[in-house]
mmCIF file of C-alpha atoms and ligand atoms in Angstrom:
data_model
loop_
_atom_site.group_PDB
_atom_site.id
_atom_site.type_symbol
_atom_site.label_atom_id
_atom_site.label_comp_id
_atom_site.label_asym_id
_atom_site.label_seq_id
_atom_site.Cartn_x
_atom_site.Cartn_y
_atom_site.Cartn_z
ATOM 1 C CA MET A 1 -54.377 42.848 -228.883
ATOM 2 C CA ALA A 2 -52.932 41.625 -232.069
ATOM 3 C CA VAL A 3 -50.610 39.612 -230.141
ATOM 4 C CA ARG A 4 -53.630 37.474 -228.716
ATOM 5 C CA ASP A 5 -54.275 36.597 -232.529
ATOM 6 C CA TYR A 6 -51.646 34.383 -232.488
ATOM 7 C CA ILE A 7 -51.661 32.312 -229.500
ATOM 8 C CA ARG A 8 -54.140 29.377 -228.674
ATOM 9 C CA ASP A 9 -55.358 31.560 -225.844
ATOM 10 C CA ARG A 10 -57.173 28.306 -224.481
ATOM 11 C CA PHE A 11 -54.157 27.441 -223.057
ATOM 12 C CA PHE A 12 -53.594 30.247 -220.725
ATOM 13 C CA PRO A 13 -52.795 31.500 -217.657
ATOM 14 C CA HIS A 14 -49.740 29.283 -219.049
ATOM 15 C CA MET A 15 -47.315 26.778 -217.494
ATOM 16 C CA TRP A 16 -44.391 29.060 -216.337
ATOM 17 C CA CYS A 17 -43.339 30.187 -213.074
ATOM 18 C CA PRO A 18 -44.569 33.716 -212.365
ATOM 19 C CA GLY A 19 -41.689 35.878 -213.450
ATOM 20 C CA CYS A 20 -40.268 33.315 -215.906
ATOM 21 C CA GLY A 21 -38.352 35.055 -218.730
ATOM 22 C CA HIS A 22 -39.570 32.529 -221.229
ATOM 23 C CA GLY A 23 -43.075 34.485 -221.255
ATOM 24 C CA ILE A 24 -40.850 37.410 -221.796
ATOM 25 C CA VAL A 25 -39.848 35.711 -224.912
ATOM 26 C CA LEU A 26 -42.782 34.517 -226.061
ATOM 27 C CA ASN A 27 -45.004 38.102 -225.884
ATOM 28 C CA ASN A 28 -41.928 40.026 -227.643
ATOM 29 C CA MET A 29 -41.252 37.450 -230.476
ATOM 30 C CA LEU A 30 -44.974 37.641 -231.551
ATOM 31 C CA ARG A 31 -44.612 41.412 -231.955
ATOM 32 C CA ALA A 32 -41.832 40.964 -233.967
ATOM 33 C CA ILE A 33 -43.789 38.513 -235.734
ATOM 34 C CA GLU A 34 -46.660 40.927 -235.990
ATOM 35 C CA THR A 35 -44.607 43.825 -237.048
ATOM 36 C CA LEU A 36 -43.541 41.420 -239.899
ATOM 37 C CA GLU A 37 -47.268 40.608 -241.064
ATOM 38 C CA LEU A 38 -46.295 36.997 -241.516
ATOM 39 C CA SER A 39 -49.326 34.839 -241.888
ATOM 40 C CA LYS A 40 -49.712 32.434 -239.382
ATOM 41 C CA ASN A 41 -49.874 29.146 -241.805
ATOM 42 C CA ASP A 42 -46.464 30.380 -243.374
ATOM 43 C CA ILE A 43 -44.792 29.898 -240.094
ATOM 44 C CA VAL A 44 -43.488 26.860 -238.688
ATOM 45 C CA MET A 45 -42.271 27.066 -235.306
ATOM 46 C CA VAL A 46 -40.536 23.689 -233.933
ATOM 47 C CA SER A 47 -39.271 22.742 -230.404
ATOM 48 C CA GLY A 48 -37.907 20.247 -228.550
ATOM 49 C CA ILE A 49 -38.119 19.302 -224.735
ATOM 50 C CA GLY A 50 -37.786 22.174 -221.537
ATOM 51 C CA CYS A 51 -40.116 24.337 -220.082
ATOM 52 C CA SER A 52 -38.423 26.922 -223.295
ATOM 53 C CA SER A 53 -39.679 24.027 -225.880
ATOM 54 C CA ARG A 54 -43.454 24.565 -224.289
ATOM 55 C CA ILE A 55 -43.619 27.772 -226.069
ATOM 56 C CA SER A 56 -44.588 26.385 -229.347
ATOM 57 C CA GLY A 57 -47.763 24.764 -227.373
ATOM 58 C CA TYR A 58 -49.128 28.190 -227.191
ATOM 59 C CA VAL A 59 -47.981 29.695 -230.734
ATOM 60 C CA ASP A 60 -51.568 29.581 -232.925
ATOM 61 C CA PHE A 61 -48.971 28.930 -235.642
ATOM 62 C CA HIS A 62 -48.315 25.504 -237.574
ATOM 63 C CA THR A 63 -46.651 23.548 -234.468
ATOM 64 C CA LEU A 64 -44.238 20.912 -233.770
ATOM 65 C CA HIS A 65 -43.030 19.765 -230.196
ATOM 66 C CA THR A 66 -40.562 17.022 -230.458
ATOM 67 C CA ILE A 67 -37.223 15.590 -228.897
ATOM 68 C CA HIS A 68 -34.567 16.756 -226.369
ATOM 69 C CA GLY A 69 -32.340 18.417 -228.163
ATOM 70 C CA ARG A 70 -32.946 17.219 -231.814
ATOM 71 C CA ALA A 71 -35.713 20.451 -232.927
ATOM 72 C CA LEU A 72 -33.122 21.616 -235.352
ATOM 73 C CA ALA A 73 -33.172 18.357 -237.010
ATOM 74 C CA PHE A 74 -36.827 18.075 -237.380
ATOM 75 C CA ALA A 75 -37.035 21.870 -238.896
ATOM 76 C CA THR A 76 -34.571 21.101 -241.180
ATOM 77 C CA GLY A 77 -36.147 18.265 -242.580
ATOM 78 C CA VAL A 78 -39.271 21.061 -243.051
ATOM 79 C CA LYS A 79 -37.976 23.544 -244.325
ATOM 80 C CA MET A 80 -36.137 21.181 -246.861
ATOM 81 C CA SER A 81 -39.361 19.748 -248.355
ATOM 82 C CA ARG A 82 -41.322 23.193 -247.689
ATOM 83 C CA PRO A 83 -38.413 26.080 -248.399
ATOM 84 C CA GLU A 84 -41.338 28.772 -248.239
ATOM 85 C CA LEU A 85 -42.323 28.533 -244.563
ATOM 86 C CA THR A 86 -40.880 30.174 -242.235
ATOM 87 C CA LEU A 87 -39.162 28.439 -239.368
ATOM 88 C CA ILE A 88 -38.638 29.265 -235.824
ATOM 89 C CA VAL A 89 -37.074 27.231 -233.855
ATOM 90 C CA PRO A 90 -37.040 28.574 -229.942
ATOM 91 C CA MET A 91 -34.337 26.426 -227.489
ATOM 92 C CA GLY A 92 -33.481 26.166 -223.848
ATOM 93 C CA ASP A 93 -29.669 26.436 -222.939
ATOM 94 C CA GLY A 94 -29.468 22.876 -222.449
ATOM 95 C CA ASP A 95 -31.930 21.744 -225.287
ATOM 96 C CA ALA A 96 -29.828 23.711 -227.931
ATOM 97 C CA LEU A 97 -26.335 23.024 -226.515
ATOM 98 C CA ALA A 98 -25.892 20.435 -224.245
ATOM 99 C CA ILE A 99 -27.518 16.932 -226.098
ATOM 100 C CA GLY A 100 -28.533 19.438 -229.310
ATOM 101 C CA GLY A 101 -24.870 21.024 -229.372
ATOM 102 C CA ASN A 102 -24.414 18.991 -232.640
ATOM 103 C CA HIS A 103 -27.303 19.822 -234.790
ATOM 104 C CA PHE A 104 -26.886 23.215 -233.313
ATOM 105 C CA ILE A 105 -23.385 23.622 -234.836
ATOM 106 C CA HIS A 106 -24.160 22.323 -238.330
ATOM 107 C CA ALA A 107 -27.429 23.558 -238.705
ATOM 108 C CA ALA A 108 -25.041 26.958 -238.423
ATOM 109 C CA ARG A 109 -22.808 25.299 -240.580
ATOM 110 C CA ARG A 110 -24.893 24.357 -243.511
ATOM 111 C CA ASN A 111 -26.559 28.235 -243.385
ATOM 112 C CA ILE A 112 -30.510 26.687 -243.331
ATOM 113 C CA ASP A 113 -32.612 29.437 -243.595
ATOM 114 C CA MET A 114 -34.326 29.273 -239.607
ATOM 115 C CA THR A 115 -34.751 31.471 -236.687
ATOM 116 C CA ALA A 116 -32.901 29.920 -233.734
ATOM 117 C CA ILE A 117 -33.763 31.523 -230.581
ATOM 118 C CA ILE A 118 -31.809 30.111 -227.553
ATOM 119 C CA MET A 119 -33.622 31.055 -224.241
ATOM 120 C CA ASN A 120 -30.732 31.387 -222.302
ATOM 121 C CA ASN A 121 -31.336 31.060 -218.132
ATOM 122 C CA ARG A 122 -28.161 29.028 -217.554
ATOM 123 C CA ILE A 123 -29.811 26.598 -216.170
ATOM 124 C CA TYR A 124 -32.196 22.661 -216.782
ATOM 125 C CA GLY A 125 -34.982 24.135 -215.785
ATOM 126 C CA MET A 126 -37.773 21.629 -216.287
ATOM 127 C CA THR A 127 -35.665 18.772 -214.654
ATOM 128 C CA GLY A 128 -35.263 20.613 -211.730
ATOM 129 C CA GLY A 129 -32.176 23.089 -211.745
ATOM 130 C CA GLN A 130 -29.144 20.787 -213.271
ATOM 131 C CA TYR A 131 -26.471 22.793 -214.272
ATOM 132 C CA SER A 132 -26.267 23.688 -218.317
ATOM 133 C CA PRO A 133 -23.304 24.256 -220.491
ATOM 134 C CA LEU A 134 -24.428 27.852 -220.201
ATOM 135 C CA SER A 135 -24.578 27.905 -216.261
ATOM 136 C CA GLY A 136 -20.555 28.645 -215.825
ATOM 137 C CA TYR A 137 -17.922 28.502 -213.705
ATOM 138 C CA GLY A 138 -18.795 29.007 -209.939
ATOM 139 C CA ALA A 139 -22.291 29.015 -210.425
ATOM 140 C CA ARG A 140 -24.650 26.488 -208.360
ATOM 141 C CA ALA A 141 -27.195 24.287 -209.649
ATOM 142 C CA SER A 142 -29.086 21.203 -208.047
ATOM 143 C CA THR A 143 -25.857 19.009 -209.165
ATOM 144 C CA ALA A 144 -23.181 21.394 -208.289
ATOM 145 C CA PRO A 145 -24.720 22.728 -204.938
ATOM 146 C CA TYR A 146 -20.788 23.734 -203.224
ATOM 147 C CA MET A 147 -20.049 25.174 -207.268
ATOM 148 C CA ASN A 148 -19.655 24.533 -210.967
ATOM 149 C CA ILE A 149 -16.421 24.231 -212.338
ATOM 150 C CA ASP A 150 -17.521 23.820 -216.080
ATOM 151 C CA GLN A 151 -16.592 26.959 -217.860
ATOM 152 C CA ASP A 152 -19.343 28.208 -220.123
ATOM 153 C CA PHE A 153 -19.924 28.572 -223.729
ATOM 154 C CA ASP A 154 -19.612 32.054 -225.366
ATOM 155 C CA VAL A 155 -22.987 31.377 -227.453
ATOM 156 C CA VAL A 156 -22.252 34.545 -229.976
ATOM 157 C CA GLN A 157 -18.696 33.021 -230.369
ATOM 158 C CA LEU A 158 -19.675 29.700 -230.672
ATOM 159 C CA SER A 159 -22.281 30.410 -233.762
ATOM 160 C CA LYS A 160 -19.821 32.712 -235.206
ATOM 161 C CA ALA A 161 -17.168 29.631 -235.417
ATOM 162 C CA ALA A 162 -20.021 27.547 -236.555
ATOM 163 C CA GLY A 163 -20.754 29.611 -239.356
ATOM 164 C CA ALA A 164 -24.579 31.299 -238.637
ATOM 165 C CA THR A 165 -24.674 33.916 -240.857
ATOM 166 C CA PHE A 166 -26.523 35.950 -238.588
ATOM 167 C CA VAL A 167 -26.021 36.459 -234.769
ATOM 168 C CA ALA A 168 -27.937 38.683 -231.856
ATOM 169 C CA ARG A 169 -28.199 38.759 -228.404
ATOM 170 C CA SER A 170 -30.363 40.833 -225.813
ATOM 171 C CA THR A 171 -31.951 39.849 -222.766
ATOM 172 C CA THR A 172 -35.664 40.049 -220.918
ATOM 173 C CA TYR A 173 -35.563 43.345 -219.705
ATOM 174 C CA HIS A 174 -34.570 45.094 -223.455
ATOM 175 C CA VAL A 175 -37.365 44.269 -224.612
ATOM 176 C CA GLN A 176 -37.690 46.686 -227.592
ATOM 177 C CA GLN A 177 -34.724 45.822 -228.662
ATOM 178 C CA MET A 178 -35.277 41.498 -228.796
ATOM 179 C CA THR A 179 -38.694 42.261 -230.641
ATOM 180 C CA ASP A 180 -36.532 44.190 -233.476
ATOM 181 C CA ILE A 181 -33.385 41.811 -233.199
ATOM 182 C CA ILE A 182 -35.948 38.856 -233.833
ATOM 183 C CA ARG A 183 -37.869 40.729 -236.370
ATOM 184 C CA GLN A 184 -34.361 40.681 -238.301
ATOM 185 C CA ALA A 185 -33.231 37.422 -237.766
ATOM 186 C CA ILE A 186 -36.681 36.225 -238.742
ATOM 187 C CA SER A 187 -36.149 38.283 -242.207
ATOM 188 C CA HIS A 188 -32.481 37.080 -242.466
ATOM 189 C CA LYS A 189 -32.562 34.423 -244.949
ATOM 190 C CA GLY A 190 -30.058 31.824 -243.245
ATOM 191 C CA PHE A 191 -28.930 30.553 -240.355
ATOM 192 C CA SER A 192 -30.084 32.798 -237.719
ATOM 193 C CA VAL A 193 -29.394 32.624 -233.823
ATOM 194 C CA VAL A 194 -31.317 34.735 -231.376
ATOM 195 C CA GLU A 195 -29.833 34.600 -227.816
ATOM 196 C CA ILE A 196 -31.896 35.956 -225.003
ATOM 197 C CA LEU A 197 -30.959 35.852 -221.461
ATOM 198 C CA SER A 198 -33.928 34.551 -219.785
ATOM 199 C CA GLN A 199 -34.493 34.480 -216.034
ATOM 200 C CA CYS A 200 -35.414 31.070 -214.132
ATOM 201 C CA PRO A 201 -36.147 32.442 -210.661
ATOM 202 C CA THR A 202 -37.353 29.220 -209.314
ATOM 203 C CA TYR A 203 -34.252 27.288 -209.985
ATOM 204 C CA PHE A 204 -31.012 29.349 -211.296
ATOM 205 C CA GLY A 205 -32.511 32.468 -209.141
ATOM 206 C CA ARG A 206 -33.375 30.686 -206.353
ATOM 207 C CA GLN A 207 -29.888 28.953 -205.998
ATOM 208 C CA ASN A 208 -27.795 31.188 -206.712
ATOM 209 C CA LYS A 209 -29.304 33.979 -204.619
ATOM 210 C CA LEU A 210 -30.231 36.272 -206.975
ATOM 211 C CA GLY A 211 -33.758 37.400 -205.914
ATOM 212 C CA THR A 212 -36.726 38.126 -207.928
ATOM 213 C CA ALA A 213 -37.669 38.147 -211.552
ATOM 214 C CA VAL A 214 -37.040 42.027 -210.949
ATOM 215 C CA ASP A 215 -33.959 41.323 -209.457
ATOM 216 C CA MET A 216 -33.144 39.286 -211.892
ATOM 217 C CA MET A 217 -34.003 41.454 -214.859
ATOM 218 C CA THR A 218 -32.655 44.881 -213.710
ATOM 219 C CA ARG A 219 -29.171 41.928 -213.192
ATOM 220 C CA TYR A 220 -29.706 42.191 -217.002
ATOM 221 C CA LYS A 221 -29.745 46.046 -217.553
ATOM 222 C CA ASP A 222 -26.821 46.276 -215.198
ATOM 223 C CA THR A 223 -24.347 43.929 -216.587
ATOM 224 C CA THR A 224 -24.896 44.364 -219.978
ATOM 225 C CA THR A 225 -24.246 47.069 -222.508
ATOM 226 C CA PRO A 226 -24.840 47.964 -226.315
ATOM 227 C CA ILE A 227 -21.934 46.535 -228.592
ATOM 228 C CA GLY A 228 -18.669 48.448 -228.693
ATOM 229 C CA SER A 229 -20.213 50.917 -226.094
ATOM 230 C CA LYS A 230 -17.702 53.230 -224.135
ATOM 231 C CA ALA A 231 -18.910 51.347 -220.741
ATOM 232 C CA LYS A 232 -17.154 48.080 -222.807
ATOM 233 C CA LYS A 233 -13.912 49.504 -222.405
ATOM 234 C CA GLN A 234 -14.222 50.653 -218.912
ATOM 235 C CA ASN A 235 -15.722 47.351 -217.662
ATOM 236 C CA PRO A 236 -14.829 44.077 -219.962
ATOM 237 C CA ASP A 237 -16.992 42.406 -217.921
ATOM 238 C CA LEU A 238 -20.418 43.386 -218.914
ATOM 239 C CA ILE A 239 -21.749 41.471 -221.634
ATOM 240 C CA GLU A 240 -22.896 43.266 -225.256
ATOM 241 C CA ARG A 241 -26.062 42.955 -226.448
ATOM 242 C CA GLY A 242 -26.732 43.715 -229.812
ATOM 243 C CA ILE A 243 -26.291 42.022 -233.699
ATOM 244 C CA PHE A 244 -22.790 40.681 -233.649
ATOM 245 C CA VAL A 245 -23.047 39.008 -237.665
ATOM 246 C CA GLN A 246 -25.061 39.950 -240.374
ATOM 247 C CA LYS A 247 -23.863 38.560 -243.612
ATOM 248 C CA GLU A 248 -25.113 36.808 -246.932
ATOM 249 C CA MET A 249 -23.671 33.655 -247.929
ATOM 250 C CA PRO A 250 -25.260 30.707 -249.747
ATOM 251 C CA GLU A 251 -28.676 29.474 -248.757
ATOM 252 C CA TYR A 252 -28.303 25.447 -247.603
ATOM 253 C CA CYS A 253 -32.109 24.906 -249.539
ATOM 254 C CA THR A 254 -31.319 27.589 -252.567
ATOM 255 C CA GLU A 255 -28.054 25.293 -252.789
ATOM 256 C CA TYR A 256 -29.835 22.333 -252.733
ATOM 257 C CA GLU A 257 -32.495 23.489 -255.756
ATOM 258 C CA LYS A 258 -29.383 23.470 -257.671
ATOM 259 C CA VAL A 259 -28.163 19.981 -256.886
ATOM 260 C CA ILE A 260 -31.985 18.816 -257.949
ATOM 261 C CA GLU A 261 -31.208 20.750 -261.464
ATOM 262 C CA ARG A 262 -27.848 19.379 -261.921
ATOM 263 C CA ALA A 263 -29.184 15.642 -261.436
ATOM 264 C CA GLY A 264 -31.930 16.836 -264.041
ATOM 265 C CA GLY A 265 -34.732 16.610 -261.123
ATOM 266 C CA GLY A 266 -38.325 18.233 -261.394
ATOM 267 C CA ALA A 267 -38.915 17.535 -264.549
ATOM 268 C CA MET B 1 -46.769 62.376 -234.961
ATOM 269 C CA ALA B 2 -49.295 62.917 -231.796
ATOM 270 C CA LYS B 3 -48.355 60.678 -228.952
ATOM 271 C CA PRO B 4 -51.013 58.071 -227.964
ATOM 272 C CA LYS B 5 -53.025 58.592 -225.099
ATOM 273 C CA LEU B 6 -54.247 56.331 -222.609
ATOM 274 C CA LYS B 7 -57.678 54.699 -223.118
ATOM 275 C CA GLU B 8 -57.329 52.115 -220.504
ATOM 276 C CA HIS B 9 -55.233 49.254 -219.276
ATOM 277 C CA ARG B 10 -56.984 46.066 -220.099
ATOM 278 C CA ILE B 11 -55.427 43.456 -216.865
ATOM 279 C CA GLU B 12 -55.869 39.579 -217.905
ATOM 280 C CA ARG B 13 -56.684 38.405 -213.598
ATOM 281 C CA ASP B 14 -56.953 35.215 -214.582
ATOM 282 C CA TRP B 15 -53.624 35.459 -216.321
ATOM 283 C CA CYS B 16 -51.430 37.546 -213.650
ATOM 284 C CA LYS B 17 -49.405 35.697 -211.308
ATOM 285 C CA GLY B 18 -48.332 38.469 -209.387
ATOM 286 C CA CYS B 19 -44.865 38.678 -210.434
ATOM 287 C CA GLY B 20 -44.924 42.193 -209.926
ATOM 288 C CA VAL B 21 -42.702 42.881 -213.043
ATOM 289 C CA CYS B 22 -45.148 45.653 -214.602
ATOM 290 C CA VAL B 23 -45.117 47.686 -211.253
ATOM 291 C CA HIS B 24 -41.508 47.808 -210.662
ATOM 292 C CA PHE B 25 -40.138 48.988 -214.287
ATOM 293 C CA CYS B 26 -42.792 51.133 -215.038
ATOM 294 C CA PRO B 27 -41.603 54.570 -215.105
ATOM 295 C CA LYS B 28 -44.352 56.627 -213.428
ATOM 296 C CA LYS B 29 -45.420 54.756 -210.823
ATOM 297 C CA VAL B 30 -48.710 54.154 -212.747
ATOM 298 C CA LEU B 31 -49.435 50.056 -211.307
ATOM 299 C CA GLU B 32 -49.992 48.377 -207.839
ATOM 300 C CA MET B 33 -50.420 44.972 -206.372
ATOM 301 C CA ASP B 34 -53.922 44.617 -204.697
ATOM 302 C CA GLU B 35 -54.527 42.426 -201.920
ATOM 303 C CA SER B 36 -54.731 39.487 -204.003
ATOM 304 C CA GLU B 37 -51.583 39.947 -205.912
ATOM 305 C CA LYS B 38 -52.633 41.067 -209.159
ATOM 306 C CA ALA B 39 -51.650 43.945 -211.044
ATOM 307 C CA VAL B 40 -54.096 46.814 -210.759
ATOM 308 C CA ALA B 41 -53.978 50.704 -212.509
ATOM 309 C CA VAL B 42 -53.708 52.904 -209.476
ATOM 310 C CA ARG B 43 -53.210 56.347 -211.338
ATOM 311 C CA PRO B 44 -54.091 55.903 -214.807
ATOM 312 C CA GLU B 45 -53.799 59.820 -215.473
ATOM 313 C CA ASP B 46 -49.772 59.284 -214.455
ATOM 314 C CA CYS B 47 -49.717 57.179 -217.549
ATOM 315 C CA ILE B 48 -47.710 58.023 -220.201
ATOM 316 C CA ALA B 49 -48.764 54.852 -222.948
ATOM 317 C CA CYS B 50 -45.095 53.357 -223.256
ATOM 318 C CA LYS B 51 -46.740 50.158 -223.074
ATOM 319 C CA LEU B 52 -43.404 49.109 -221.328
ATOM 320 C CA CYS B 53 -45.676 46.850 -218.883
ATOM 321 C CA GLU B 54 -47.157 45.312 -221.853
ATOM 322 C CA TYR B 55 -44.277 43.915 -223.181
ATOM 323 C CA ARG B 56 -42.651 43.244 -219.986
ATOM 324 C CA CYS B 57 -45.599 41.050 -218.514
ATOM 325 C CA PRO B 58 -44.283 37.683 -219.317
ATOM 326 C CA ASP B 59 -47.804 36.365 -218.871
ATOM 327 C CA LEU B 60 -49.318 38.496 -221.304
ATOM 328 C CA ALA B 61 -51.824 39.715 -219.170
ATOM 329 C CA ILE B 62 -51.357 43.352 -219.421
ATOM 330 C CA GLU B 63 -52.460 45.824 -222.626
ATOM 331 C CA VAL B 64 -52.557 49.530 -222.589
ATOM 332 C CA ILE B 65 -55.388 50.252 -225.105
ATOM 333 C CA THR B 66 -54.750 53.876 -226.765
ATOM 334 C CA GLU B 67 -56.676 56.386 -228.353
ATOM 335 C CA SER B 68 -56.219 55.840 -232.251
HETATM 336 C C1 LIG C 301 -33.088 12.542 -224.224
HETATM 337 C C2 LIG C 301 -33.684 13.189 -223.147
HETATM 338 N N1 LIG C 301 -32.678 13.323 -222.474
HETATM 339 C C3 LIG C 301 -33.230 14.221 -221.524
HETATM 340 C C4 LIG C 301 -34.125 14.449 -220.916
HETATM 341 C C5 LIG C 301 -34.988 15.250 -219.327
HETATM 342 N N2 LIG C 301 -35.356 16.721 -220.157
HETATM 343 C C6 LIG C 301 -36.002 17.523 -220.103
HETATM 344 S S1 LIG C 301 -36.009 18.822 -220.433
HETATM 345 C C7 LIG C 301 -34.353 18.825 -219.953
HETATM 346 C C8 LIG C 301 -33.724 20.323 -219.784
HETATM 347 C C9 LIG C 301 -34.017 21.527 -219.751
HETATM 348 O O1 LIG C 301 -33.265 22.609 -219.664
HETATM 349 P P1 LIG C 301 -33.133 23.787 -220.717
HETATM 350 O O2 LIG C 301 -33.227 23.226 -222.597
HETATM 351 O O3 LIG C 301 -32.100 24.232 -220.861
HETATM 352 O O4 LIG C 301 -34.556 24.413 -220.737
HETATM 353 P P2 LIG C 301 -35.086 25.382 -219.730
HETATM 354 O O5 LIG C 301 -36.009 23.894 -219.182
HETATM 355 O O6 LIG C 301 -34.173 25.245 -219.007
HETATM 356 O O7 LIG C 301 -36.301 26.209 -220.367
HETATM 357 C C10 LIG C 301 -33.963 17.084 -219.964
HETATM 358 C C11 LIG C 301 -32.066 17.110 -219.539
HETATM 359 C C12 LIG C 301 -35.829 14.617 -222.302
HETATM 360 N N3 LIG C 301 -36.461 14.491 -221.782
HETATM 361 N N4 LIG C 301 -35.006 13.550 -223.431
HETATM 362 S S1 LIG C 302 -39.047 26.280 -213.967
HETATM 363 FE FE1 LIG C 302 -37.801 27.991 -214.246
HETATM 364 S S2 LIG C 302 -37.820 28.048 -217.106
HETATM 365 FE FE2 LIG C 302 -38.871 26.584 -215.719
HETATM 366 S S3 LIG C 302 -40.816 27.805 -215.835
HETATM 367 FE FE3 LIG C 302 -40.317 28.267 -213.890
HETATM 368 S S4 LIG C 302 -38.667 29.976 -213.760
HETATM 369 FE FE4 LIG C 302 -39.115 29.204 -215.856
HETATM 370 S S1 LIG C 303 -45.797 41.669 -215.049
HETATM 371 FE FE1 LIG C 303 -48.031 40.178 -215.891
HETATM 372 S S2 LIG C 303 -47.915 38.894 -214.480
HETATM 373 FE FE2 LIG C 303 -46.741 40.396 -213.635
HETATM 374 S S3 LIG C 303 -47.602 41.460 -211.758
HETATM 375 FE FE3 LIG C 303 -47.441 42.157 -213.660
HETATM 376 S S4 LIG C 303 -49.851 41.972 -215.488
HETATM 377 FE FE4 LIG C 303 -49.417 40.572 -213.321
HETATM 378 S S1 LIG C 304 -48.245 52.323 -220.291
HETATM 379 FE FE1 LIG C 304 -45.876 52.761 -219.242
HETATM 380 S S2 LIG C 304 -46.389 54.456 -218.086
HETATM 381 FE FE2 LIG C 304 -48.501 53.336 -218.467
HETATM 382 S S3 LIG C 304 -48.908 51.647 -217.175
HETATM 383 FE FE3 LIG C 304 -47.901 51.106 -218.687
HETATM 384 S S4 LIG C 304 -45.807 51.539 -218.250
HETATM 385 FE FE4 LIG C 304 -46.688 52.854 -216.893
#
């Protein structure tokens, strides 16, 4: 299979738990890359720390496994020095929006050309199920055994407000949509955010009595709907899926080229 | 365009972790878990080669090979 050509199969079977959604994100991200016919040598994947961030170890691209929350800062450095490369930055919800929240909003504001994939399992998987900024009010976590009283972020609204020029959401159940969205996000010139709802049956699932991976994926099917659907009007609690923002704005590296020119550099 | 026809399901048994995702979501009930909790194609004749099992496998353990 072509997808097999993009992985380091010596590291398989991978370290994720049975049914972990992060493997489905890996699977369909590779399909998106396959349809774009990108050369492995032109892709750089940068990740931080977390179960989700382990994804960079499994792909046969240029990969950097860096520091918790700082993947976008490292990716910015790579992109500024080699703007011709395609940057993909997969992150956990904790990685991206707790410790890495500031890097996230500023990368979005600058509109630097890279694709941030937020693998949102609403929990800190790697460290044992502590609540994250995406757990949401009423959720249980190892650090919120009675209930979490923190409100969650809406990743789409946050990304929009911060200035991302491509913003989309899908789930591990909706694999064809996920592949299509990631393909468009990578092709987009500017800062792209793709939120994928991804099940952690081991911690979030168990702590919130959500059943198996199959049950959690079925819930994604039942609780989400395409943007602007009739169902959404009837049931406002449904979570919308699809592309929310797709617009052209000046891109950071292109603008920086202009500064170099003005300064008389490059001669 | 002619519909793709199934040749075989290639299941990497060492990679399959028995999560049951492929079995549950197959629209034609082609797959089952065997006694060692690994996915197997028990009714390949019913397979419509939609590849949803391949796309949804968290372990990249199943591949649907079609006749080209
Ligand atoms: C600077 C720093 N602080 C804290 C940690 C501990 N730590 C490792 S992974 C992680 C959170 C993982 O959650 P998330 O990013 O949501 O990814 P998941 O494991 O759920 O995929 C934390 C707090 C660390 N490695 N480095
Ligand atoms: S702890 Fe959760 S996020 Fe981490 S590998 Fe297991 S299921 Fe996946
Ligand atoms: S989805 Fe993959 S890992 Fe899960 S049972 Fe099927 S083949 Fe095995
Ligand atoms: S290709 Fe489709 S019909 Fe065939 S086994 Fe997989 S999910 Fe079932």
